[in-house]
PDB file of C-alpha atoms in Angstrom:
ATOM      1  CA  MET A   1     -73.959 -33.223-143.985  1.00  0.00           C
ATOM      2  CA  ASN A   2     -77.274 -32.122-142.479  1.00  0.00           C
ATOM      3  CA  LYS A   3     -76.631 -30.481-139.100  1.00  0.00           C
ATOM      4  CA  ILE A   4     -79.717 -30.140-136.922  1.00  0.00           C
ATOM      5  CA  ILE A   5     -77.788 -28.784-133.900  1.00  0.00           C
ATOM      6  CA  ASP A   6     -74.742 -26.548-134.372  1.00  0.00           C
ATOM      7  CA  VAL A   7     -72.862 -25.124-131.372  1.00  0.00           C
ATOM      8  CA  HIS A   8     -69.931 -22.681-131.489  1.00  0.00           C
ATOM      9  CA  GLY A   9     -67.967 -21.166-128.610  1.00  0.00           C
ATOM     10  CA  LEU A  10     -70.598 -21.927-125.972  1.00  0.00           C
ATOM     11  CA  LYS A  11     -69.761 -20.520-122.531  1.00  0.00           C
ATOM     12  CA  LYS A  12     -71.632 -20.367-119.237  1.00  0.00           C
ATOM     13  CA  SER A  13     -70.507 -19.347-115.756  1.00  0.00           C
ATOM     14  CA  TYR A  14     -72.184 -19.279-112.367  1.00  0.00           C
ATOM     15  CA  GLY A  15     -70.509 -16.341-110.689  1.00  0.00           C
ATOM     16  CA  PRO A  16     -66.790 -17.109-110.567  1.00  0.00           C
ATOM     17  CA  VAL A  17     -67.310 -20.756-111.564  1.00  0.00           C
ATOM     18  CA  ALA A  18     -66.984 -21.480-115.293  1.00  0.00           C
ATOM     19  CA  ALA A  19     -69.280 -24.430-116.007  1.00  0.00           C
ATOM     20  CA  VAL A  20     -68.884 -24.453-119.811  1.00  0.00           C
ATOM     21  CA  LYS A  21     -65.676 -22.934-121.120  1.00  0.00           C
ATOM     22  CA  GLY A  22     -66.179 -22.700-124.878  1.00  0.00           C
ATOM     23  CA  VAL A  23     -67.397 -25.848-126.609  1.00  0.00           C
ATOM     24  CA  ASP A  24     -67.969 -26.516-130.300  1.00  0.00           C
ATOM     25  CA  PHE A  25     -69.894 -29.469-131.697  1.00  0.00           C
ATOM     26  CA  TYR A  26     -72.723 -30.403-134.019  1.00  0.00           C
ATOM     27  CA  VAL A  27     -75.367 -33.112-134.240  1.00  0.00           C
ATOM     28  CA  GLU A  28     -76.451 -34.621-137.548  1.00  0.00           C
ATOM     29  CA  LYS A  29     -80.132 -34.967-138.350  1.00  0.00           C
ATOM     30  CA  GLY A  30     -81.616 -38.382-137.592  1.00  0.00           C
ATOM     31  CA  LYS A  31     -78.603 -39.590-135.613  1.00  0.00           C
ATOM     32  CA  LEU A  32     -78.272 -40.949-132.086  1.00  0.00           C
ATOM     33  CA  PHE A  33     -75.851 -38.587-130.354  1.00  0.00           C
ATOM     34  CA  ALA A  34     -74.353 -39.366-126.940  1.00  0.00           C
ATOM     35  CA  PHE A  35     -73.107 -36.573-124.673  1.00  0.00           C
ATOM     36  CA  LEU A  36     -71.042 -37.957-121.808  1.00  0.00           C
ATOM     37  CA  GLY A  37     -69.186 -36.621-118.816  1.00  0.00           C
ATOM     38  CA  PRO A  38     -68.826 -36.982-115.060  1.00  0.00           C
ATOM     39  CA  ASN A  39     -71.030 -34.926-112.754  1.00  0.00           C
ATOM     40  CA  GLY A  40     -69.865 -31.335-112.670  1.00  0.00           C
ATOM     41  CA  ALA A  41     -68.358 -31.524-116.159  1.00  0.00           C
ATOM     42  CA  GLY A  42     -70.802 -29.041-117.715  1.00  0.00           C
ATOM     43  CA  LYS A  43     -73.022 -31.633-119.354  1.00  0.00           C
ATOM     44  CA  THR A  44     -76.346 -30.662-117.768  1.00  0.00           C
ATOM     45  CA  THR A  45     -75.623 -26.948-118.170  1.00  0.00           C
ATOM     46  CA  THR A  46     -75.035 -27.439-121.896  1.00  0.00           C
ATOM     47  CA  ILE A  47     -78.249 -29.430-122.315  1.00  0.00           C
ATOM     48  CA  ASN A  48     -80.305 -26.874-120.377  1.00  0.00           C
ATOM     49  CA  ILE A  49     -78.984 -24.126-122.653  1.00  0.00           C
ATOM     50  CA  LEU A  50     -79.841 -26.091-125.796  1.00  0.00           C
ATOM     51  CA  CYS A  51     -83.350 -26.719-124.460  1.00  0.00           C
ATOM     52  CA  THR A  52     -83.863 -22.961-123.791  1.00  0.00           C
ATOM     53  CA  LEU A  53     -84.094 -23.606-120.046  1.00  0.00           C
ATOM     54  CA  LEU A  54     -80.943 -21.616-119.240  1.00  0.00           C
ATOM     55  CA  SER A  55     -79.377 -18.563-120.826  1.00  0.00           C
ATOM     56  CA  LYS A  56     -75.851 -18.738-122.221  1.00  0.00           C
ATOM     57  CA  ASP A  57     -73.089 -16.180-121.631  1.00  0.00           C
ATOM     58  CA  GLN A  58     -71.364 -16.446-124.999  1.00  0.00           C
ATOM     59  CA  GLY A  59     -71.467 -18.451-128.182  1.00  0.00           C
ATOM     60  CA  GLU A  60     -73.853 -19.315-130.970  1.00  0.00           C
ATOM     61  CA  VAL A  61     -76.372 -22.163-131.020  1.00  0.00           C
ATOM     62  CA  ILE A  62     -78.497 -23.011-134.062  1.00  0.00           C
ATOM     63  CA  ILE A  63     -81.173 -25.699-133.740  1.00  0.00           C
ATOM     64  CA  ASP A  64     -82.927 -26.789-136.938  1.00  0.00           C
ATOM     65  CA  GLY A  65     -82.144 -23.425-138.485  1.00  0.00           C
ATOM     66  CA  HIS A  66     -83.393 -21.434-135.487  1.00  0.00           C
ATOM     67  CA  ILE A  67     -81.020 -19.177-133.525  1.00  0.00           C
ATOM     68  CA  LEU A  68     -81.003 -19.585-129.759  1.00  0.00           C
ATOM     69  CA  ASP A  69     -82.025 -16.410-127.879  1.00  0.00           C
ATOM     70  CA  TYR A  70     -83.914 -15.119-130.927  1.00  0.00           C
ATOM     71  CA  ASP A  71     -86.110 -18.068-131.965  1.00  0.00           C
ATOM     72  CA  ASP A  72     -86.612 -19.816-128.613  1.00  0.00           C
ATOM     73  CA  LYS A  73     -90.346 -20.387-129.128  1.00  0.00           C
ATOM     74  CA  LEU A  74     -89.671 -22.060-132.479  1.00  0.00           C
ATOM     75  CA  ILE A  75     -86.884 -24.162-130.926  1.00  0.00           C
ATOM     76  CA  ARG A  76     -89.217 -25.383-128.170  1.00  0.00           C
ATOM     77  CA  GLU A  77     -91.667 -26.507-130.847  1.00  0.00           C
ATOM     78  CA  GLU A  78     -88.946 -28.672-132.401  1.00  0.00           C
ATOM     79  CA  ILE A  79     -87.687 -30.426-129.255  1.00  0.00           C
ATOM     80  CA  GLY A  80     -88.973 -32.926-126.718  1.00  0.00           C
ATOM     81  CA  ILE A  81     -87.300 -33.378-123.343  1.00  0.00           C
ATOM     82  CA  VAL A  82     -87.257 -36.327-120.958  1.00  0.00           C
ATOM     83  CA  PHE A  83     -85.798 -35.117-117.675  1.00  0.00           C
ATOM     84  CA  GLN A  84     -83.925 -37.218-115.113  1.00  0.00           C
ATOM     85  CA  GLU A  85     -86.856 -36.803-112.732  1.00  0.00           C
ATOM     86  CA  SER A  86     -90.411 -37.252-113.990  1.00  0.00           C
ATOM     87  CA  VAL A  87     -92.601 -34.149-114.157  1.00  0.00           C
ATOM     88  CA  LEU A  88     -95.888 -36.077-114.325  1.00  0.00           C
ATOM     89  CA  ASP A  89     -98.584 -36.165-111.613  1.00  0.00           C
ATOM     90  CA  PRO A  90     -98.656 -39.476-109.681  1.00  0.00           C
ATOM     91  CA  LEU A  91    -102.369 -39.096-108.903  1.00  0.00           C
ATOM     92  CA  LEU A  92    -103.498 -38.739-112.512  1.00  0.00           C
ATOM     93  CA  THR A  93    -103.823 -41.606-114.966  1.00  0.00           C
ATOM     94  CA  VAL A  94    -101.387 -41.991-117.833  1.00  0.00           C
ATOM     95  CA  ARG A  95    -103.865 -40.541-120.312  1.00  0.00           C
ATOM     96  CA  GLU A  96    -104.888 -37.706-117.996  1.00  0.00           C
ATOM     97  CA  ASN A  97    -101.247 -36.742-117.594  1.00  0.00           C
ATOM     98  CA  LEU A  98    -100.741 -36.716-121.349  1.00  0.00           C
ATOM     99  CA  GLU A  99    -103.909 -34.666-121.822  1.00  0.00           C
ATOM    100  CA  VAL A 100    -102.727 -32.065-119.298  1.00  0.00           C
ATOM    101  CA  ARG A 101     -99.296 -31.838-120.933  1.00  0.00           C
ATOM    102  CA  GLY A 102    -100.804 -31.815-124.405  1.00  0.00           C
ATOM    103  CA  SER A 103    -103.034 -28.878-123.493  1.00  0.00           C
ATOM    104  CA  PHE A 104     -99.926 -26.686-123.436  1.00  0.00           C
ATOM    105  CA  TYR A 105     -99.771 -26.972-127.222  1.00  0.00           C
ATOM    106  CA  SER A 106    -102.159 -25.137-129.530  1.00  0.00           C
ATOM    107  CA  MET A 107    -103.910 -28.215-130.890  1.00  0.00           C
ATOM    108  CA  LYS A 108    -107.538 -29.000-131.633  1.00  0.00           C
ATOM    109  CA  LYS A 109    -109.008 -31.551-129.214  1.00  0.00           C
ATOM    110  CA  SER A 110    -109.352 -34.155-131.972  1.00  0.00           C
ATOM    111  CA  ASP A 111    -105.741 -33.596-133.050  1.00  0.00           C
ATOM    112  CA  LEU A 112    -104.557 -33.788-129.446  1.00  0.00           C
ATOM    113  CA  ASN A 113    -106.389 -37.081-128.853  1.00  0.00           C
ATOM    114  CA  HIS A 114    -104.870 -38.494-132.027  1.00  0.00           C
ATOM    115  CA  ALA A 115    -101.385 -37.311-130.978  1.00  0.00           C
ATOM    116  CA  ILE A 116    -101.802 -38.890-127.529  1.00  0.00           C
ATOM    117  CA  ASP A 117    -102.962 -42.196-129.028  1.00  0.00           C
ATOM    118  CA  GLU A 118    -100.004 -42.168-131.407  1.00  0.00           C
ATOM    119  CA  ALA A 119     -97.510 -41.374-128.626  1.00  0.00           C
ATOM    120  CA  MET A 120     -98.897 -44.193-126.456  1.00  0.00           C
ATOM    121  CA  ARG A 121     -98.682 -46.668-129.341  1.00  0.00           C
ATOM    122  CA  THR A 122     -95.124 -45.620-130.085  1.00  0.00           C
ATOM    123  CA  THR A 123     -94.053 -46.191-126.480  1.00  0.00           C
ATOM    124  CA  ASP A 124     -96.256 -49.272-125.982  1.00  0.00           C
ATOM    125  CA  ILE A 125     -98.259 -47.905-123.032  1.00  0.00           C
ATOM    126  CA  THR A 126    -101.776 -48.031-124.514  1.00  0.00           C
ATOM    127  CA  GLY A 127    -102.667 -50.928-122.223  1.00  0.00           C
ATOM    128  CA  ILE A 128    -101.922 -48.903-119.079  1.00  0.00           C
ATOM    129  CA  SER A 129    -103.542 -45.621-120.189  1.00  0.00           C
ATOM    130  CA  ASN A 130    -106.147 -45.728-117.377  1.00  0.00           C
ATOM    131  CA  ARG A 131    -103.729 -46.557-114.582  1.00  0.00           C
ATOM    132  CA  ARG A 132    -102.530 -43.876-112.184  1.00  0.00           C
ATOM    133  CA  PHE A 133     -98.991 -42.799-112.968  1.00  0.00           C
ATOM    134  CA  GLY A 134     -97.928 -43.306-109.346  1.00  0.00           C
ATOM    135  CA  THR A 135     -98.762 -47.021-109.489  1.00  0.00           C
ATOM    136  CA  LEU A 136     -96.585 -47.769-112.515  1.00  0.00           C
ATOM    137  CA  SER A 137     -93.280 -49.620-112.566  1.00  0.00           C
ATOM    138  CA  GLY A 138     -90.074 -47.712-113.290  1.00  0.00           C
ATOM    139  CA  GLY A 139     -90.009 -48.790-116.919  1.00  0.00           C
ATOM    140  CA  GLN A 140     -93.667 -47.906-117.471  1.00  0.00           C
ATOM    141  CA  ARG A 141     -93.084 -44.475-115.960  1.00  0.00           C
ATOM    142  CA  ARG A 142     -90.088 -43.876-118.202  1.00  0.00           C
ATOM    143  CA  ARG A 143     -92.003 -44.846-121.316  1.00  0.00           C
ATOM    144  CA  THR A 144     -94.829 -42.539-120.233  1.00  0.00           C
ATOM    145  CA  ASP A 145     -92.287 -39.739-119.794  1.00  0.00           C
ATOM    146  CA  ILE A 146     -91.097 -40.367-123.342  1.00  0.00           C
ATOM    147  CA  ALA A 147     -94.704 -40.401-124.618  1.00  0.00           C
ATOM    148  CA  ARG A 148     -95.254 -37.019-122.957  1.00  0.00           C
ATOM    149  CA  ALA A 149     -92.270 -35.637-124.886  1.00  0.00           C
ATOM    150  CA  LEU A 150     -93.600 -36.956-128.201  1.00  0.00           C
ATOM    151  CA  ILE A 151     -97.092 -35.440-128.196  1.00  0.00           C
ATOM    152  CA  HIS A 152     -96.151 -32.426-130.348  1.00  0.00           C
ATOM    153  CA  HIS A 153     -94.078 -34.526-132.817  1.00  0.00           C
ATOM    154  CA  PRO A 154     -90.640 -33.064-132.060  1.00  0.00           C
ATOM    155  CA  LYS A 155     -87.717 -33.405-134.462  1.00  0.00           C
ATOM    156  CA  ILE A 156     -85.188 -33.730-131.634  1.00  0.00           C
ATOM    157  CA  LEU A 157     -85.622 -35.777-128.446  1.00  0.00           C
ATOM    158  CA  PHE A 158     -83.387 -34.903-125.483  1.00  0.00           C
ATOM    159  CA  LEU A 159     -82.988 -37.808-123.063  1.00  0.00           C
ATOM    160  CA  ASP A 160     -81.193 -36.914-119.830  1.00  0.00           C
ATOM    161  CA  GLU A 161     -80.089 -40.232-118.288  1.00  0.00           C
ATOM    162  CA  PRO A 162     -83.371 -41.951-119.197  1.00  0.00           C
ATOM    163  CA  THR A 163     -82.525 -45.371-117.738  1.00  0.00           C
ATOM    164  CA  THR A 164     -80.705 -44.440-114.524  1.00  0.00           C
ATOM    165  CA  GLY A 165     -81.985 -46.490-111.589  1.00  0.00           C
ATOM    166  CA  LEU A 166     -83.809 -49.053-113.718  1.00  0.00           C
ATOM    167  CA  ASP A 167     -83.087 -52.772-113.604  1.00  0.00           C
ATOM    168  CA  PRO A 168     -81.335 -54.300-116.649  1.00  0.00           C
ATOM    169  CA  GLN A 169     -84.477 -55.810-118.177  1.00  0.00           C
ATOM    170  CA  THR A 170     -86.443 -52.568-117.808  1.00  0.00           C
ATOM    171  CA  ARG A 171     -83.530 -50.598-119.239  1.00  0.00           C
ATOM    172  CA  LYS A 172     -83.578 -52.888-122.256  1.00  0.00           C
ATOM    173  CA  THR A 173     -87.300 -52.242-122.792  1.00  0.00           C
ATOM    174  CA  VAL A 174     -86.901 -48.468-122.542  1.00  0.00           C
ATOM    175  CA  TRP A 175     -83.875 -48.567-124.815  1.00  0.00           C
ATOM    176  CA  LYS A 176     -85.821 -50.494-127.453  1.00  0.00           C
ATOM    177  CA  THR A 177     -88.360 -47.641-127.508  1.00  0.00           C
ATOM    178  CA  VAL A 178     -85.552 -45.116-128.012  1.00  0.00           C
ATOM    179  CA  GLU A 179     -83.984 -47.157-130.816  1.00  0.00           C
ATOM    180  CA  ASN A 180     -87.321 -47.438-132.611  1.00  0.00           C
ATOM    181  CA  LEU A 181     -87.818 -43.675-132.484  1.00  0.00           C
ATOM    182  CA  GLN A 182     -84.408 -43.037-133.943  1.00  0.00           C
ATOM    183  CA  LYS A 183     -84.266 -45.783-136.557  1.00  0.00           C
ATOM    184  CA  GLU A 184     -87.875 -46.137-137.663  1.00  0.00           C
ATOM    185  CA  GLN A 185     -89.048 -42.527-137.365  1.00  0.00           C
ATOM    186  CA  GLY A 186     -85.749 -40.818-138.176  1.00  0.00           C
ATOM    187  CA  MET A 187     -85.846 -38.761-134.992  1.00  0.00           C
ATOM    188  CA  THR A 188     -82.657 -37.109-133.785  1.00  0.00           C
ATOM    189  CA  VAL A 189     -81.883 -38.334-130.252  1.00  0.00           C
ATOM    190  CA  PHE A 190     -79.579 -36.380-127.938  1.00  0.00           C
ATOM    191  CA  LEU A 191     -78.654 -38.735-125.099  1.00  0.00           C
ATOM    192  CA  THR A 192     -76.822 -38.426-121.827  1.00  0.00           C
ATOM    193  CA  THR A 193     -76.225 -41.616-119.903  1.00  0.00           C
ATOM    194  CA  HIS A 194     -74.117 -43.190-117.175  1.00  0.00           C
ATOM    195  CA  TYR A 195     -74.233 -46.560-118.932  1.00  0.00           C
ATOM    196  CA  MET A 196     -71.362 -46.891-121.361  1.00  0.00           C
ATOM    197  CA  GLU A 197     -72.949 -49.825-123.193  1.00  0.00           C
ATOM    198  CA  GLU A 198     -75.763 -47.451-124.179  1.00  0.00           C
ATOM    199  CA  ALA A 199     -73.278 -44.824-125.354  1.00  0.00           C
ATOM    200  CA  GLY A 200     -71.663 -47.566-127.432  1.00  0.00           C
ATOM    201  CA  LEU A 201     -74.836 -47.758-129.540  1.00  0.00           C
ATOM    202  CA  ALA A 202     -74.654 -44.080-130.522  1.00  0.00           C
ATOM    203  CA  ASP A 203     -73.676 -42.847-133.980  1.00  0.00           C
ATOM    204  CA  TYR A 204     -71.389 -40.241-132.446  1.00  0.00           C
ATOM    205  CA  VAL A 205     -70.087 -39.494-128.953  1.00  0.00           C
ATOM    206  CA  ILE A 206     -68.728 -36.374-127.288  1.00  0.00           C
ATOM    207  CA  VAL A 207     -67.087 -36.502-123.864  1.00  0.00           C
ATOM    208  CA  ILE A 208     -67.028 -33.281-121.855  1.00  0.00           C
ATOM    209  CA  ASP A 209     -64.925 -32.750-118.738  1.00  0.00           C
ATOM    210  CA  ASP A 210     -64.261 -29.617-116.709  1.00  0.00           C
ATOM    211  CA  GLY A 211     -66.335 -27.530-119.119  1.00  0.00           C
ATOM    212  CA  LEU A 212     -64.354 -28.516-122.212  1.00  0.00           C
ATOM    213  CA  ILE A 213     -64.665 -31.243-124.825  1.00  0.00           C
ATOM    214  CA  ALA A 214     -62.175 -33.947-123.904  1.00  0.00           C
ATOM    215  CA  ALA A 215     -62.803 -36.293-126.834  1.00  0.00           C
ATOM    216  CA  LYS A 216     -65.191 -36.929-129.711  1.00  0.00           C
ATOM    217  CA  GLY A 217     -65.748 -39.582-132.345  1.00  0.00           C
ATOM    218  CA  THR A 218     -67.700 -42.713-133.091  1.00  0.00           C
ATOM    219  CA  PRO A 219     -67.736 -45.382-130.356  1.00  0.00           C
ATOM    220  CA  ALA A 220     -65.360 -47.476-132.464  1.00  0.00           C
ATOM    221  CA  GLU A 221     -62.948 -44.564-132.889  1.00  0.00           C
ATOM    222  CA  LEU A 222     -62.948 -43.768-129.174  1.00  0.00           C
ATOM    223  CA  LYS A 223     -62.394 -47.397-128.188  1.00  0.00           C
ATOM    224  CA  GLU A 224     -59.555 -47.726-130.685  1.00  0.00           C
ATOM    225  CA  LYS A 225     -57.848 -44.554-129.497  1.00  0.00           C
ATOM    226  CA  TYR A 226     -58.441 -44.645-125.747  1.00  0.00           C
ATOM    227  CA  SER A 227     -58.798 -48.310-124.785  1.00  0.00           C
ATOM    228  CA  SER A 228     -56.835 -51.502-125.281  1.00  0.00           C
ATOM    229  CA  ASP A 229     -57.769 -55.063-126.052  1.00  0.00           C
ATOM    230  CA  THR A 230     -56.448 -57.634-123.611  1.00  0.00           C
ATOM    231  CA  ILE A 231     -55.337 -61.209-123.910  1.00  0.00           C
ATOM    232  CA  GLN A 232     -55.885 -63.425-120.872  1.00  0.00           C
ATOM    233  CA  ILE A 233     -53.718 -66.510-120.722  1.00  0.00           C
ATOM    234  CA  LYS A 234     -53.879 -69.403-118.292  1.00  0.00           C
ATOM    235  CA  PRO A 235     -50.449 -71.042-118.566  1.00  0.00           C
ATOM    236  CA  THR A 236     -49.417 -74.595-117.745  1.00  0.00           C
ATOM    237  CA  ASP A 237     -46.133 -73.301-116.317  1.00  0.00           C
ATOM    238  CA  SER A 238     -46.564 -69.819-114.905  1.00  0.00           C
ATOM    239  CA  GLN A 239     -42.896 -69.228-114.025  1.00  0.00           C
ATOM    240  CA  ASN A 240     -41.532 -70.138-117.459  1.00  0.00           C
ATOM    241  CA  ALA A 241     -44.354 -68.240-119.211  1.00  0.00           C
ATOM    242  CA  LYS A 242     -43.569 -65.082-117.232  1.00  0.00           C
ATOM    243  CA  LEU A 243     -39.853 -65.515-117.939  1.00  0.00           C
ATOM    244  CA  LEU A 244     -40.496 -65.722-121.689  1.00  0.00           C
ATOM    245  CA  LEU A 245     -42.667 -62.628-121.603  1.00  0.00           C
ATOM    246  CA  GLU A 246     -40.032 -60.689-119.640  1.00  0.00           C
ATOM    247  CA  GLN A 247     -37.247 -61.797-121.992  1.00  0.00           C
ATOM    248  CA  ASN A 248     -39.302 -60.471-124.920  1.00  0.00           C
ATOM    249  CA  GLN A 249     -40.106 -57.213-123.071  1.00  0.00           C
ATOM    250  CA  ILE A 250     -43.845 -57.915-123.009  1.00  0.00           C
ATOM    251  CA  ASP A 251     -45.593 -56.249-120.062  1.00  0.00           C
ATOM    252  CA  TYR A 252     -48.158 -58.333-118.210  1.00  0.00           C
ATOM    253  CA  ARG A 253     -50.305 -58.375-115.089  1.00  0.00           C
ATOM    254  CA  GLU A 254     -50.873 -61.465-113.009  1.00  0.00           C
ATOM    255  CA  ILE A 255     -54.334 -61.947-111.520  1.00  0.00           C
ATOM    256  CA  SER A 256     -54.969 -65.252-109.796  1.00  0.00           C
ATOM    257  CA  ASP A 257     -53.779 -67.916-112.263  1.00  0.00           C
ATOM    258  CA  LEU A 258     -54.088 -65.651-115.319  1.00  0.00           C
ATOM    259  CA  LEU A 259     -51.496 -63.587-117.172  1.00  0.00           C
ATOM    260  CA  ILE A 260     -53.134 -60.483-118.644  1.00  0.00           C
ATOM    261  CA  ILE A 261     -51.486 -58.529-121.446  1.00  0.00           C
ATOM    262  CA  ASP A 262     -52.731 -55.297-123.031  1.00  0.00           C
ATOM    263  CA  ILE A 263     -52.623 -55.283-126.831  1.00  0.00           C
ATOM    264  CA  LYS A 264     -53.439 -52.490-129.273  1.00  0.00           C
ATOM    265  CA  LYS A 265     -55.181 -54.701-131.826  1.00  0.00           C
ATOM    266  CA  THR A 266     -56.627 -58.201-131.654  1.00  0.00           C
ATOM    267  CA  ILE A 267     -54.130 -59.452-134.239  1.00  0.00           C
ATOM    268  CA  ASP A 268     -51.288 -58.501-131.865  1.00  0.00           C
ATOM    269  CA  ALA A 269     -52.258 -61.534-129.775  1.00  0.00           C
ATOM    270  CA  LEU A 270     -50.980 -63.979-132.402  1.00  0.00           C
ATOM    271  CA  PRO A 271     -47.212 -63.601-131.788  1.00  0.00           C
ATOM    272  CA  ILE A 272     -47.766 -63.818-128.022  1.00  0.00           C
ATOM    273  CA  ILE A 273     -49.742 -67.033-128.401  1.00  0.00           C
ATOM    274  CA  LYS A 274     -47.008 -68.336-130.717  1.00  0.00           C
ATOM    275  CA  LEU A 275     -44.332 -67.386-128.171  1.00  0.00           C
ATOM    276  CA  LEU A 276     -46.082 -69.350-125.412  1.00  0.00           C
ATOM    277  CA  GLU A 277     -47.085 -72.266-127.650  1.00  0.00           C
ATOM    278  CA  GLY A 278     -47.242 -75.503-125.678  1.00  0.00           C
ATOM    279  CA  MET A 279     -47.549 -73.619-122.384  1.00  0.00           C
ATOM    280  CA  ILE A 280     -51.185 -72.509-122.606  1.00  0.00           C
ATOM    281  CA  VAL A 281     -54.173 -74.156-120.935  1.00  0.00           C
ATOM    282  CA  SER A 282     -56.646 -71.551-122.227  1.00  0.00           C
ATOM    283  CA  VAL A 283     -56.616 -68.134-123.861  1.00  0.00           C
ATOM    284  CA  GLN A 284     -59.242 -65.401-124.160  1.00  0.00           C
ATOM    285  CA  ILE A 285     -59.076 -62.145-126.101  1.00  0.00           C
ATOM    286  CA  LEU A 286     -61.245 -59.296-124.780  1.00  0.00           C
ATOM    287  CA  ASN A 287     -61.985 -56.172-126.811  1.00  0.00           C
ATOM    288  CA  GLY A 288     -61.730 -52.734-125.239  1.00  0.00           C
ATOM    289  CA  THR A 289     -65.026 -51.296-124.007  1.00  0.00           C
ATOM    290  CA  MET A 290     -66.595 -47.851-123.824  1.00  0.00           C
ATOM    291  CA  ASP A 291     -65.985 -47.964-120.062  1.00  0.00           C
ATOM    292  CA  ASP A 292     -62.268 -48.416-120.750  1.00  0.00           C
ATOM    293  CA  ALA A 293     -62.331 -45.597-123.297  1.00  0.00           C
ATOM    294  CA  PHE A 294     -64.158 -43.240-120.911  1.00  0.00           C
ATOM    295  CA  ILE A 295     -61.645 -43.851-118.138  1.00  0.00           C
ATOM    296  CA  GLY A 296     -58.837 -43.473-120.668  1.00  0.00           C
ATOM    297  CA  ILE A 297     -60.212 -40.088-121.717  1.00  0.00           C
ATOM    298  CA  ILE A 298     -60.918 -38.428-118.371  1.00  0.00           C
ATOM    299  CA  GLY A 299     -58.816 -40.585-116.054  1.00  0.00           C
ATOM    300  CA  LYS A 300     -61.659 -41.588-113.771  1.00  0.00           C
ATOM    301  CA  GLU A 301     -64.863 -43.560-113.774  1.00  0.00           C
ATOM    302  CA  ILE A 302     -68.127 -41.798-114.499  1.00  0.00           C
ATOM    303  CA  ARG A 303     -69.838 -40.724-111.286  1.00  0.00           C
ATOM    304  CA  GLU A 304     -73.576 -40.949-110.769  1.00  0.00           C
TER     305      GLU A 304
END
């Protein structure tokens, strides 16, 4: 196992308020890692510490072999960050913005121009390089933000809610860029998001709540453990169908003309369908989702 981020006993307080209470986790090299939690859970504090933007109180953090607090300059050379809010100048063109940001790195002008061209190709913004950043659409701005984070060829890309506020089609375009970086270039992506369908694409997920890790695992593992599949049945005879279910101690919910039953596994639907044979107009089996799992873990919906 090749760990590129390794965190042990991380703690951070703001005065009397403990934001992060001692978390342990690791991120494997080249993986898409999702870090989830409601606002106030300690998610942003943890990310800011990993990105050397905030000092920790206790714990050990190793990023690509570099120790936080001792090798911060080396860590910053290995990471790229896309913040929730853009840090680019709306009056400058896309390329001018990338040139200004790229000037922070010790690169020859020819190397910088090559790096900017490569970052724009990767994020598919070459065609808008001469447009002012302030005139771009939300998706174009987000892809420019990602390009800005790629100029110095980081090994790890931190994305803090990169698609929040974007329409579904634009989110899909931005997400395709992220997937290409991770799958085609082998980049490690550390993602926070409010969209559970995006978290469902991750290789591994950690959910933090109240400064502690509430759950961790692959999306499939979390859905299996914390959510349920459901079977939705439209019966021909609702009263007799409900009576049969009650006689067999099968819990159900009635919504409109549907009987909805939670099941642990899809195959558990078969005996229920058999029980109500001849009394069913239609049946639909729905798998548990990451939204269901998230609510099952922390007991509330994620808050933007």
